[in-house]
Amino acid sequence: MLSSILSVFDTPSFKKNYESISSRLALVMKSGKYTLGYKTVLKTIRSSKAKLILISNNCPPLRKSEIEYYSMLAKVSVHHFSGNNVDLGTACGKFHRVSCLGIIDQGDSDIIKNLPGDQ
Amino acid sequence: MVKFLKPNKAVVLLHGRFAGHKATIVKNYDDGTRERPYGHCLVAGVAKYPSKVIRKDSAKKQAKKSRVKAFIKLVNYTHIMPTRYTLDVDLKDVVSPDALVSRDKKVTACKEVKAKFEERFKTGKNRWFFSKLRF
């Protein structure tokens, strides 16, 4: 039973999505503008600078709803990253945990055009 | 990517004496001023909500229960929670930053805001705005 639940992480579609988000994020880190962390994410949403928000899956539910509500008001897409804050920090190439991040300028990546549509 | 902190937006204050009280944005200062180098806004809100009126109440009692007390405040963006609601009451000429300079100017401005709020409450519109947020 547990193995059938966990096996979703082994399916090709999951791995493909996860890897593509991570690779696109790496490109944004290198060439684009972003902010890490709850306070700055809200700041960028308020000033209508954010184009995409990523939230880790272990973000506290109240905080997650708050960010989703702000993004609904500002019409910014939110992507629920399939991984916890440790994984999101690793995907950003940082050595600390990242619970939420906002992408201001995607640089050479195509993360805004491609990813939210997939899910 | 849409600016949503605009005049007439209904917000809930999160910090301070009026925490949990609803207010409407009158004027934004997105880039701050010299005294307040952060994004903030001038809000006019409900300090004391009108109480529940029942059918038994006499006209005098109904009038007393439908009173609204207003407040005017400059508040940081991080201390408000924006909502999807708006309150279309024209407060621009009534509420201005120089109303906050001296106490008697503030009191007269609050009285005018109170009159506008009461008038709006009596029409029965914006019921969410005039109901107390229970927490």
PDB file of C-alpha atoms in Angstrom:
ATOM      1  CA  MET A   1       0.000   0.000   0.000  1.00  0.00           C
ATOM      2  CA  LEU A   2       2.791   2.380   0.983  1.00  0.00           C
ATOM      3  CA  SER A   3       4.831   1.225  -1.984  1.00  0.00           C
ATOM      4  CA  SER A   4       1.944   2.040  -4.329  1.00  0.00           C
ATOM      5  CA  ILE A   5       1.799   5.551  -2.876  1.00  0.00           C
ATOM      6  CA  LEU A   6       5.539   6.009  -3.043  1.00  0.00           C
ATOM      7  CA  SER A   7       5.709   4.575  -6.544  1.00  0.00           C
ATOM      8  CA  VAL A   8       4.181   7.794  -7.871  1.00  0.00           C
ATOM      9  CA  PHE A   9       7.612   9.324  -7.365  1.00  0.00           C
ATOM     10  CA  ASP A  10       9.112   6.714  -9.714  1.00  0.00           C
ATOM     11  CA  THR A  11       6.759   7.267 -12.632  1.00  0.00           C
ATOM     12  CA  PRO A  12       8.317   8.831 -15.704  1.00  0.00           C
ATOM     13  CA  SER A  13       5.822  11.724 -15.740  1.00  0.00           C
ATOM     14  CA  PHE A  14       6.658  12.788 -12.174  1.00  0.00           C
ATOM     15  CA  LYS A  15      10.378  12.596 -12.724  1.00  0.00           C
ATOM     16  CA  LYS A  16      10.115  14.481 -15.986  1.00  0.00           C
ATOM     17  CA  ASN A  17       8.140  17.322 -14.413  1.00  0.00           C
ATOM     18  CA  TYR A  18      10.384  17.522 -11.393  1.00  0.00           C
ATOM     19  CA  GLU A  19      13.541  17.589 -13.449  1.00  0.00           C
ATOM     20  CA  SER A  20      12.202  20.116 -15.923  1.00  0.00           C
ATOM     21  CA  ILE A  21      11.151  22.518 -13.146  1.00  0.00           C
ATOM     22  CA  SER A  22      14.508  22.120 -11.443  1.00  0.00           C
ATOM     23  CA  SER A  23      16.442  22.702 -14.626  1.00  0.00           C
ATOM     24  CA  ARG A  24      14.345  25.743 -15.497  1.00  0.00           C
ATOM     25  CA  LEU A  25      14.820  27.082 -11.992  1.00  0.00           C
ATOM     26  CA  ALA A  26      18.573  26.650 -12.301  1.00  0.00           C
ATOM     27  CA  LEU A  27      18.489  28.771 -15.435  1.00  0.00           C
ATOM     28  CA  VAL A  28      16.466  31.455 -13.675  1.00  0.00           C
ATOM     29  CA  MET A  29      18.949  31.489 -10.802  1.00  0.00           C
ATOM     30  CA  LYS A  30      21.763  32.004 -13.242  1.00  0.00           C
ATOM     31  CA  SER A  31      20.248  34.539 -15.614  1.00  0.00           C
ATOM     32  CA  GLY A  32      17.128  36.017 -14.065  1.00  0.00           C
ATOM     33  CA  LYS A  33      15.917  37.916 -11.052  1.00  0.00           C
ATOM     34  CA  TYR A  34      14.216  36.253  -8.115  1.00  0.00           C
ATOM     35  CA  THR A  35      13.592  36.671  -4.402  1.00  0.00           C
ATOM     36  CA  LEU A  36      13.692  33.983  -1.762  1.00  0.00           C
ATOM     37  CA  GLY A  37      11.596  33.916   1.360  1.00  0.00           C
ATOM     38  CA  TYR A  38       8.099  34.751   2.538  1.00  0.00           C
ATOM     39  CA  LYS A  39       8.587  38.428   3.391  1.00  0.00           C
ATOM     40  CA  THR A  40      10.190  39.381   0.099  1.00  0.00           C
ATOM     41  CA  VAL A  41       7.719  37.258  -1.884  1.00  0.00           C
ATOM     42  CA  LEU A  42       4.799  39.206  -0.412  1.00  0.00           C
ATOM     43  CA  LYS A  43       6.651  42.443  -1.090  1.00  0.00           C
ATOM     44  CA  THR A  44       7.116  41.579  -4.757  1.00  0.00           C
ATOM     45  CA  ILE A  45       3.489  40.524  -5.143  1.00  0.00           C
ATOM     46  CA  ARG A  46       2.312  43.797  -3.586  1.00  0.00           C
ATOM     47  CA  SER A  47       4.482  45.850  -5.917  1.00  0.00           C
ATOM     48  CA  SER A  48       3.279  43.705  -8.861  1.00  0.00           C
ATOM     49  CA  LYS A  49       6.850  42.722  -9.745  1.00  0.00           C
ATOM     50  CA  ALA A  50       6.505  38.964  -9.296  1.00  0.00           C
ATOM     51  CA  LYS A  51       5.645  36.879 -12.329  1.00  0.00           C
ATOM     52  CA  LEU A  52       5.619  33.404 -10.785  1.00  0.00           C
ATOM     53  CA  ILE A  53       5.611  32.140  -7.218  1.00  0.00           C
ATOM     54  CA  LEU A  54       6.895  28.735  -6.162  1.00  0.00           C
ATOM     55  CA  ILE A  55       5.858  27.245  -2.840  1.00  0.00           C
ATOM     56  CA  SER A  56       7.353  24.120  -1.290  1.00  0.00           C
ATOM     57  CA  ASN A  57       5.044  21.314  -0.259  1.00  0.00           C
ATOM     58  CA  ASN A  58       5.780  21.601   3.460  1.00  0.00           C
ATOM     59  CA  CYS A  59       5.023  25.275   3.661  1.00  0.00           C
ATOM     60  CA  PRO A  60       2.590  25.820   6.579  1.00  0.00           C
ATOM     61  CA  PRO A  61      -0.978  25.757   5.224  1.00  0.00           C
ATOM     62  CA  LEU A  62      -1.887  29.210   6.573  1.00  0.00           C
ATOM     63  CA  ARG A  63       1.126  30.774   4.911  1.00  0.00           C
ATOM     64  CA  LYS A  64       0.437  28.855   1.715  1.00  0.00           C
ATOM     65  CA  SER A  65      -3.168  30.111   1.621  1.00  0.00           C
ATOM     66  CA  GLU A  66      -2.017  33.636   2.320  1.00  0.00           C
ATOM     67  CA  ILE A  67       0.415  33.607  -0.600  1.00  0.00           C
ATOM     68  CA  GLU A  68      -2.211  32.043  -2.851  1.00  0.00           C
ATOM     69  CA  TYR A  69      -4.737  34.720  -1.874  1.00  0.00           C
ATOM     70  CA  TYR A  70      -2.286  37.549  -2.556  1.00  0.00           C
ATOM     71  CA  SER A  71      -1.455  35.965  -5.920  1.00  0.00           C
ATOM     72  CA  MET A  72      -5.133  35.626  -6.753  1.00  0.00           C
ATOM     73  CA  LEU A  73      -5.575  39.348  -6.123  1.00  0.00           C
ATOM     74  CA  ALA A  74      -2.532  40.218  -8.199  1.00  0.00           C
ATOM     75  CA  LYS A  75      -3.264  37.583 -10.891  1.00  0.00           C
ATOM     76  CA  VAL A  76       0.129  35.940 -10.466  1.00  0.00           C
ATOM     77  CA  SER A  77       0.459  32.210 -11.048  1.00  0.00           C
ATOM     78  CA  VAL A  78       1.536  29.995  -8.181  1.00  0.00           C
ATOM     79  CA  HIS A  79       3.346  26.718  -8.684  1.00  0.00           C
ATOM     80  CA  HIS A  80       3.334  24.143  -5.887  1.00  0.00           C
ATOM     81  CA  PHE A  81       6.802  22.689  -6.053  1.00  0.00           C
ATOM     82  CA  SER A  82       6.805  18.945  -5.626  1.00  0.00           C
ATOM     83  CA  GLY A  83       9.394  18.799  -2.893  1.00  0.00           C
ATOM     84  CA  ASN A  84       9.899  20.287   0.523  1.00  0.00           C
ATOM     85  CA  ASN A  85      11.814  23.395   1.444  1.00  0.00           C
ATOM     86  CA  VAL A  86      15.091  21.491   1.574  1.00  0.00           C
ATOM     87  CA  ASP A  87      14.565  20.305  -2.018  1.00  0.00           C
ATOM     88  CA  LEU A  88      13.542  23.743  -3.200  1.00  0.00           C
ATOM     89  CA  GLY A  89      16.662  25.223  -1.633  1.00  0.00           C
ATOM     90  CA  THR A  90      18.761  22.611  -3.408  1.00  0.00           C
ATOM     91  CA  ALA A  91      16.952  23.287  -6.671  1.00  0.00           C
ATOM     92  CA  CYS A  92      17.853  26.956  -6.275  1.00  0.00           C
ATOM     93  CA  GLY A  93      21.459  26.005  -5.729  1.00  0.00           C
ATOM     94  CA  LYS A  94      21.409  27.407  -2.206  1.00  0.00           C
ATOM     95  CA  PHE A  95      22.654  25.766   0.949  1.00  0.00           C
ATOM     96  CA  HIS A  96      19.639  26.829   2.992  1.00  0.00           C
ATOM     97  CA  ARG A  97      15.950  25.909   2.984  1.00  0.00           C
ATOM     98  CA  VAL A  98      13.631  27.887   0.746  1.00  0.00           C
ATOM     99  CA  SER A  99       9.924  27.671   1.452  1.00  0.00           C
ATOM    100  CA  CYS A 100       8.732  30.142  -1.135  1.00  0.00           C
ATOM    101  CA  LEU A 101      10.363  32.030  -3.926  1.00  0.00           C
ATOM    102  CA  GLY A 102       9.195  34.640  -6.362  1.00  0.00           C
ATOM    103  CA  ILE A 103      10.489  35.022  -9.896  1.00  0.00           C
ATOM    104  CA  ILE A 104      10.672  38.638 -10.994  1.00  0.00           C
ATOM    105  CA  ASP A 105      12.489  38.271 -14.295  1.00  0.00           C
ATOM    106  CA  GLN A 106      12.925  34.870 -15.866  1.00  0.00           C
ATOM    107  CA  GLY A 107      16.056  35.728 -17.858  1.00  0.00           C
ATOM    108  CA  ASP A 108      16.808  33.075 -20.473  1.00  0.00           C
ATOM    109  CA  SER A 109      14.449  30.523 -18.984  1.00  0.00           C
ATOM    110  CA  ASP A 110      10.939  29.753 -20.189  1.00  0.00           C
ATOM    111  CA  ILE A 111       9.584  28.774 -16.783  1.00  0.00           C
ATOM    112  CA  ILE A 112       6.673  31.168 -16.826  1.00  0.00           C
ATOM    113  CA  LYS A 113       5.425  30.234 -20.263  1.00  0.00           C
ATOM    114  CA  ASN A 114       5.791  26.493 -19.930  1.00  0.00           C
ATOM    115  CA  LEU A 115       5.380  25.205 -16.446  1.00  0.00           C
ATOM    116  CA  PRO A 116       2.102  26.447 -14.954  1.00  0.00           C
ATOM    117  CA  GLY A 117       0.301  25.192 -18.043  1.00  0.00           C
ATOM    118  CA  ASP A 118       1.640  21.648 -17.610  1.00  0.00           C
ATOM    119  CA  GLN A 119       0.137  21.166 -14.198  1.00  0.00           C
TER     120      GLN A 119
ATOM    121  CA  MET B   1       1.112  41.368 -11.884  1.00  0.00           C
ATOM    122  CA  VAL B   2      -1.936  43.487 -11.325  1.00  0.00           C
ATOM    123  CA  LYS B   3      -1.703  46.246  -8.800  1.00  0.00           C
ATOM    124  CA  PHE B   4      -4.370  45.568  -6.229  1.00  0.00           C
ATOM    125  CA  LEU B   5      -3.501  47.974  -3.428  1.00  0.00           C
ATOM    126  CA  LYS B   6      -5.551  50.815  -4.819  1.00  0.00           C
ATOM    127  CA  PRO B   7      -7.964  53.339  -3.329  1.00  0.00           C
ATOM    128  CA  ASN B   8     -11.330  51.856  -2.291  1.00  0.00           C
ATOM    129  CA  LYS B   9      -9.818  48.420  -1.610  1.00  0.00           C
ATOM    130  CA  ALA B  10     -11.109  46.875   1.616  1.00  0.00           C
ATOM    131  CA  VAL B  11      -8.339  45.638   3.875  1.00  0.00           C
ATOM    132  CA  VAL B  12      -8.072  44.165   7.344  1.00  0.00           C
ATOM    133  CA  LEU B  13      -5.552  45.676   9.742  1.00  0.00           C
ATOM    134  CA  LEU B  14      -3.253  43.105  11.307  1.00  0.00           C
ATOM    135  CA  HIS B  15      -1.282  45.015  13.921  1.00  0.00           C
ATOM    136  CA  GLY B  16      -1.895  47.733  16.423  1.00  0.00           C
ATOM    137  CA  ARG B  17      -4.943  48.915  18.284  1.00  0.00           C
ATOM    138  CA  PHE B  18      -7.184  48.286  15.294  1.00  0.00           C
ATOM    139  CA  ALA B  19      -5.983  44.751  14.596  1.00  0.00           C
ATOM    140  CA  GLY B  20      -8.804  42.732  13.053  1.00  0.00           C
ATOM    141  CA  HIS B  21     -10.692  45.862  12.035  1.00  0.00           C
ATOM    142  CA  LYS B  22     -11.720  46.484   8.464  1.00  0.00           C
ATOM    143  CA  ALA B  23     -10.667  49.592   6.619  1.00  0.00           C
ATOM    144  CA  THR B  24     -10.623  50.988   3.136  1.00  0.00           C
ATOM    145  CA  ILE B  25      -7.595  52.424   1.389  1.00  0.00           C
ATOM    146  CA  VAL B  26      -7.899  56.138   0.690  1.00  0.00           C
ATOM    147  CA  LYS B  27      -4.458  56.921  -0.663  1.00  0.00           C
ATOM    148  CA  ASN B  28      -1.384  54.809  -1.444  1.00  0.00           C
ATOM    149  CA  TYR B  29       2.233  55.732  -1.012  1.00  0.00           C
ATOM    150  CA  ASP B  30       3.905  52.816  -2.772  1.00  0.00           C
ATOM    151  CA  ASP B  31       7.398  54.225  -2.605  1.00  0.00           C
ATOM    152  CA  GLY B  32       7.018  55.842   0.779  1.00  0.00           C
ATOM    153  CA  THR B  33       7.836  59.351   1.836  1.00  0.00           C
ATOM    154  CA  ARG B  34      10.815  60.824   3.568  1.00  0.00           C
ATOM    155  CA  GLU B  35       9.309  60.257   7.011  1.00  0.00           C
ATOM    156  CA  ARG B  36       8.134  56.758   6.097  1.00  0.00           C
ATOM    157  CA  PRO B  37      10.603  55.196   3.668  1.00  0.00           C
ATOM    158  CA  TYR B  38       8.432  52.128   3.076  1.00  0.00           C
ATOM    159  CA  GLY B  39       5.239  51.368   1.209  1.00  0.00           C
ATOM    160  CA  HIS B  40       2.295  52.543   3.241  1.00  0.00           C
ATOM    161  CA  CYS B  41      -1.234  53.794   2.768  1.00  0.00           C
ATOM    162  CA  LEU B  42      -3.768  56.084   4.351  1.00  0.00           C
ATOM    163  CA  VAL B  43      -6.768  54.068   5.450  1.00  0.00           C
ATOM    164  CA  ALA B  44     -10.140  54.953   6.890  1.00  0.00           C
ATOM    165  CA  GLY B  45     -11.728  52.198   8.888  1.00  0.00           C
ATOM    166  CA  VAL B  46     -14.325  51.119  11.372  1.00  0.00           C
ATOM    167  CA  ALA B  47     -13.263  51.637  14.975  1.00  0.00           C
ATOM    168  CA  LYS B  48     -16.557  50.551  16.512  1.00  0.00           C
ATOM    169  CA  TYR B  49     -18.881  48.354  14.500  1.00  0.00           C
ATOM    170  CA  PRO B  50     -22.636  48.917  14.474  1.00  0.00           C
ATOM    171  CA  SER B  51     -24.465  46.445  16.710  1.00  0.00           C
ATOM    172  CA  LYS B  52     -27.152  44.012  15.661  1.00  0.00           C
ATOM    173  CA  VAL B  53     -30.580  45.600  15.280  1.00  0.00           C
ATOM    174  CA  ILE B  54     -33.656  43.440  16.041  1.00  0.00           C
ATOM    175  CA  ARG B  55     -37.251  44.005  15.139  1.00  0.00           C
ATOM    176  CA  LYS B  56     -38.263  44.760  18.727  1.00  0.00           C
ATOM    177  CA  ASP B  57     -36.020  47.814  18.857  1.00  0.00           C
ATOM    178  CA  SER B  58     -37.625  51.212  18.945  1.00  0.00           C
ATOM    179  CA  ALA B  59     -36.606  53.785  16.351  1.00  0.00           C
ATOM    180  CA  LYS B  60     -34.440  55.560  18.897  1.00  0.00           C
ATOM    181  CA  LYS B  61     -32.697  52.342  19.830  1.00  0.00           C
ATOM    182  CA  GLN B  62     -32.199  51.385  16.187  1.00  0.00           C
ATOM    183  CA  ALA B  63     -30.573  54.724  15.509  1.00  0.00           C
ATOM    184  CA  LYS B  64     -28.290  54.265  18.496  1.00  0.00           C
ATOM    185  CA  LYS B  65     -27.316  50.731  17.491  1.00  0.00           C
ATOM    186  CA  SER B  66     -26.547  51.703  13.891  1.00  0.00           C
ATOM    187  CA  ARG B  67     -23.799  54.103  14.816  1.00  0.00           C
ATOM    188  CA  VAL B  68     -20.345  53.581  13.355  1.00  0.00           C
ATOM    189  CA  LYS B  69     -17.164  54.992  14.807  1.00  0.00           C
ATOM    190  CA  ALA B  70     -14.435  55.614  12.264  1.00  0.00           C
ATOM    191  CA  PHE B  71     -10.671  55.977  12.390  1.00  0.00           C
ATOM    192  CA  ILE B  72      -8.032  57.330  10.020  1.00  0.00           C
ATOM    193  CA  LYS B  73      -4.559  55.929  10.036  1.00  0.00           C
ATOM    194  CA  LEU B  74      -1.345  55.700   8.057  1.00  0.00           C
ATOM    195  CA  VAL B  75      -0.390  52.036   8.020  1.00  0.00           C
ATOM    196  CA  ASN B  76       2.462  49.979   6.565  1.00  0.00           C
ATOM    197  CA  TYR B  77       1.597  47.546   3.752  1.00  0.00           C
ATOM    198  CA  THR B  78       3.031  44.671   5.789  1.00  0.00           C
ATOM    199  CA  HIS B  79       0.478  45.360   8.506  1.00  0.00           C
ATOM    200  CA  ILE B  80      -2.611  45.002   6.338  1.00  0.00           C
ATOM    201  CA  MET B  81      -4.273  42.034   4.709  1.00  0.00           C
ATOM    202  CA  PRO B  82      -5.908  42.970   1.413  1.00  0.00           C
ATOM    203  CA  THR B  83      -9.226  41.346   0.540  1.00  0.00           C
ATOM    204  CA  ARG B  84     -11.206  40.873  -2.609  1.00  0.00           C
ATOM    205  CA  TYR B  85     -13.808  43.381  -1.426  1.00  0.00           C
ATOM    206  CA  THR B  86     -14.024  47.089  -2.187  1.00  0.00           C
ATOM    207  CA  LEU B  87     -15.853  49.969  -0.566  1.00  0.00           C
ATOM    208  CA  ASP B  88     -16.783  52.643  -3.085  1.00  0.00           C
ATOM    209  CA  VAL B  89     -17.158  55.613  -0.794  1.00  0.00           C
ATOM    210  CA  ASP B  90     -15.563  58.837  -1.923  1.00  0.00           C
ATOM    211  CA  LEU B  91     -13.276  59.810   0.936  1.00  0.00           C
ATOM    212  CA  LYS B  92     -10.553  61.557  -1.029  1.00  0.00           C
ATOM    213  CA  ASP B  93     -11.564  65.113  -0.210  1.00  0.00           C
ATOM    214  CA  VAL B  94     -12.484  64.286   3.359  1.00  0.00           C
ATOM    215  CA  VAL B  95      -9.396  62.323   4.351  1.00  0.00           C
ATOM    216  CA  SER B  96      -5.992  63.725   3.550  1.00  0.00           C
ATOM    217  CA  PRO B  97      -2.557  63.470   5.162  1.00  0.00           C
ATOM    218  CA  ASP B  98      -2.878  66.908   6.732  1.00  0.00           C
ATOM    219  CA  ALA B  99      -5.898  65.627   8.665  1.00  0.00           C
ATOM    220  CA  LEU B 100      -3.398  63.658  10.740  1.00  0.00           C
ATOM    221  CA  VAL B 101      -1.338  66.690  11.656  1.00  0.00           C
ATOM    222  CA  SER B 102      -3.343  67.915  14.620  1.00  0.00           C
ATOM    223  CA  ARG B 103      -5.842  66.268  16.886  1.00  0.00           C
ATOM    224  CA  ASP B 104      -8.853  68.497  16.163  1.00  0.00           C
ATOM    225  CA  LYS B 105      -8.358  68.169  12.400  1.00  0.00           C
ATOM    226  CA  LYS B 106      -8.294  64.420  12.867  1.00  0.00           C
ATOM    227  CA  VAL B 107     -11.490  64.506  14.911  1.00  0.00           C
ATOM    228  CA  THR B 108     -13.385  66.555  12.317  1.00  0.00           C
ATOM    229  CA  ALA B 109     -12.150  64.284   9.506  1.00  0.00           C
ATOM    230  CA  CYS B 110     -13.200  61.205  11.485  1.00  0.00           C
ATOM    231  CA  LYS B 111     -16.654  62.724  12.022  1.00  0.00           C
ATOM    232  CA  GLU B 112     -17.097  63.198   8.290  1.00  0.00           C
ATOM    233  CA  VAL B 113     -15.927  59.657   7.577  1.00  0.00           C
ATOM    234  CA  LYS B 114     -18.349  58.422  10.246  1.00  0.00           C
ATOM    235  CA  ALA B 115     -21.224  60.207   8.519  1.00  0.00           C
ATOM    236  CA  LYS B 116     -20.338  58.647   5.163  1.00  0.00           C
ATOM    237  CA  PHE B 117     -19.935  55.193   6.672  1.00  0.00           C
ATOM    238  CA  GLU B 118     -23.262  55.411   8.494  1.00  0.00           C
ATOM    239  CA  GLU B 119     -25.021  56.530   5.335  1.00  0.00           C
ATOM    240  CA  ARG B 120     -23.543  53.559   3.473  1.00  0.00           C
ATOM    241  CA  PHE B 121     -24.368  51.135   6.274  1.00  0.00           C
ATOM    242  CA  LYS B 122     -28.010  52.215   6.322  1.00  0.00           C
ATOM    243  CA  THR B 123     -28.427  51.414   2.622  1.00  0.00           C
ATOM    244  CA  GLY B 124     -27.599  47.796   3.425  1.00  0.00           C
ATOM    245  CA  LYS B 125     -24.776  47.534   0.898  1.00  0.00           C
ATOM    246  CA  ASN B 126     -21.232  46.386   1.755  1.00  0.00           C
ATOM    247  CA  ARG B 127     -22.576  44.217   4.545  1.00  0.00           C
ATOM    248  CA  TRP B 128     -19.250  42.395   4.871  1.00  0.00           C
ATOM    249  CA  PHE B 129     -17.404  45.617   5.576  1.00  0.00           C
ATOM    250  CA  PHE B 130     -19.638  46.611   8.482  1.00  0.00           C
ATOM    251  CA  SER B 131     -19.711  43.211  10.142  1.00  0.00           C
ATOM    252  CA  LYS B 132     -17.195  42.484  12.849  1.00  0.00           C
ATOM    253  CA  LEU B 133     -14.489  39.955  12.019  1.00  0.00           C
ATOM    254  CA  ARG B 134     -14.677  37.340  14.771  1.00  0.00           C
ATOM    255  CA  PHE B 135     -11.367  35.781  15.820  1.00  0.00           C
TER     256      PHE B 135
END
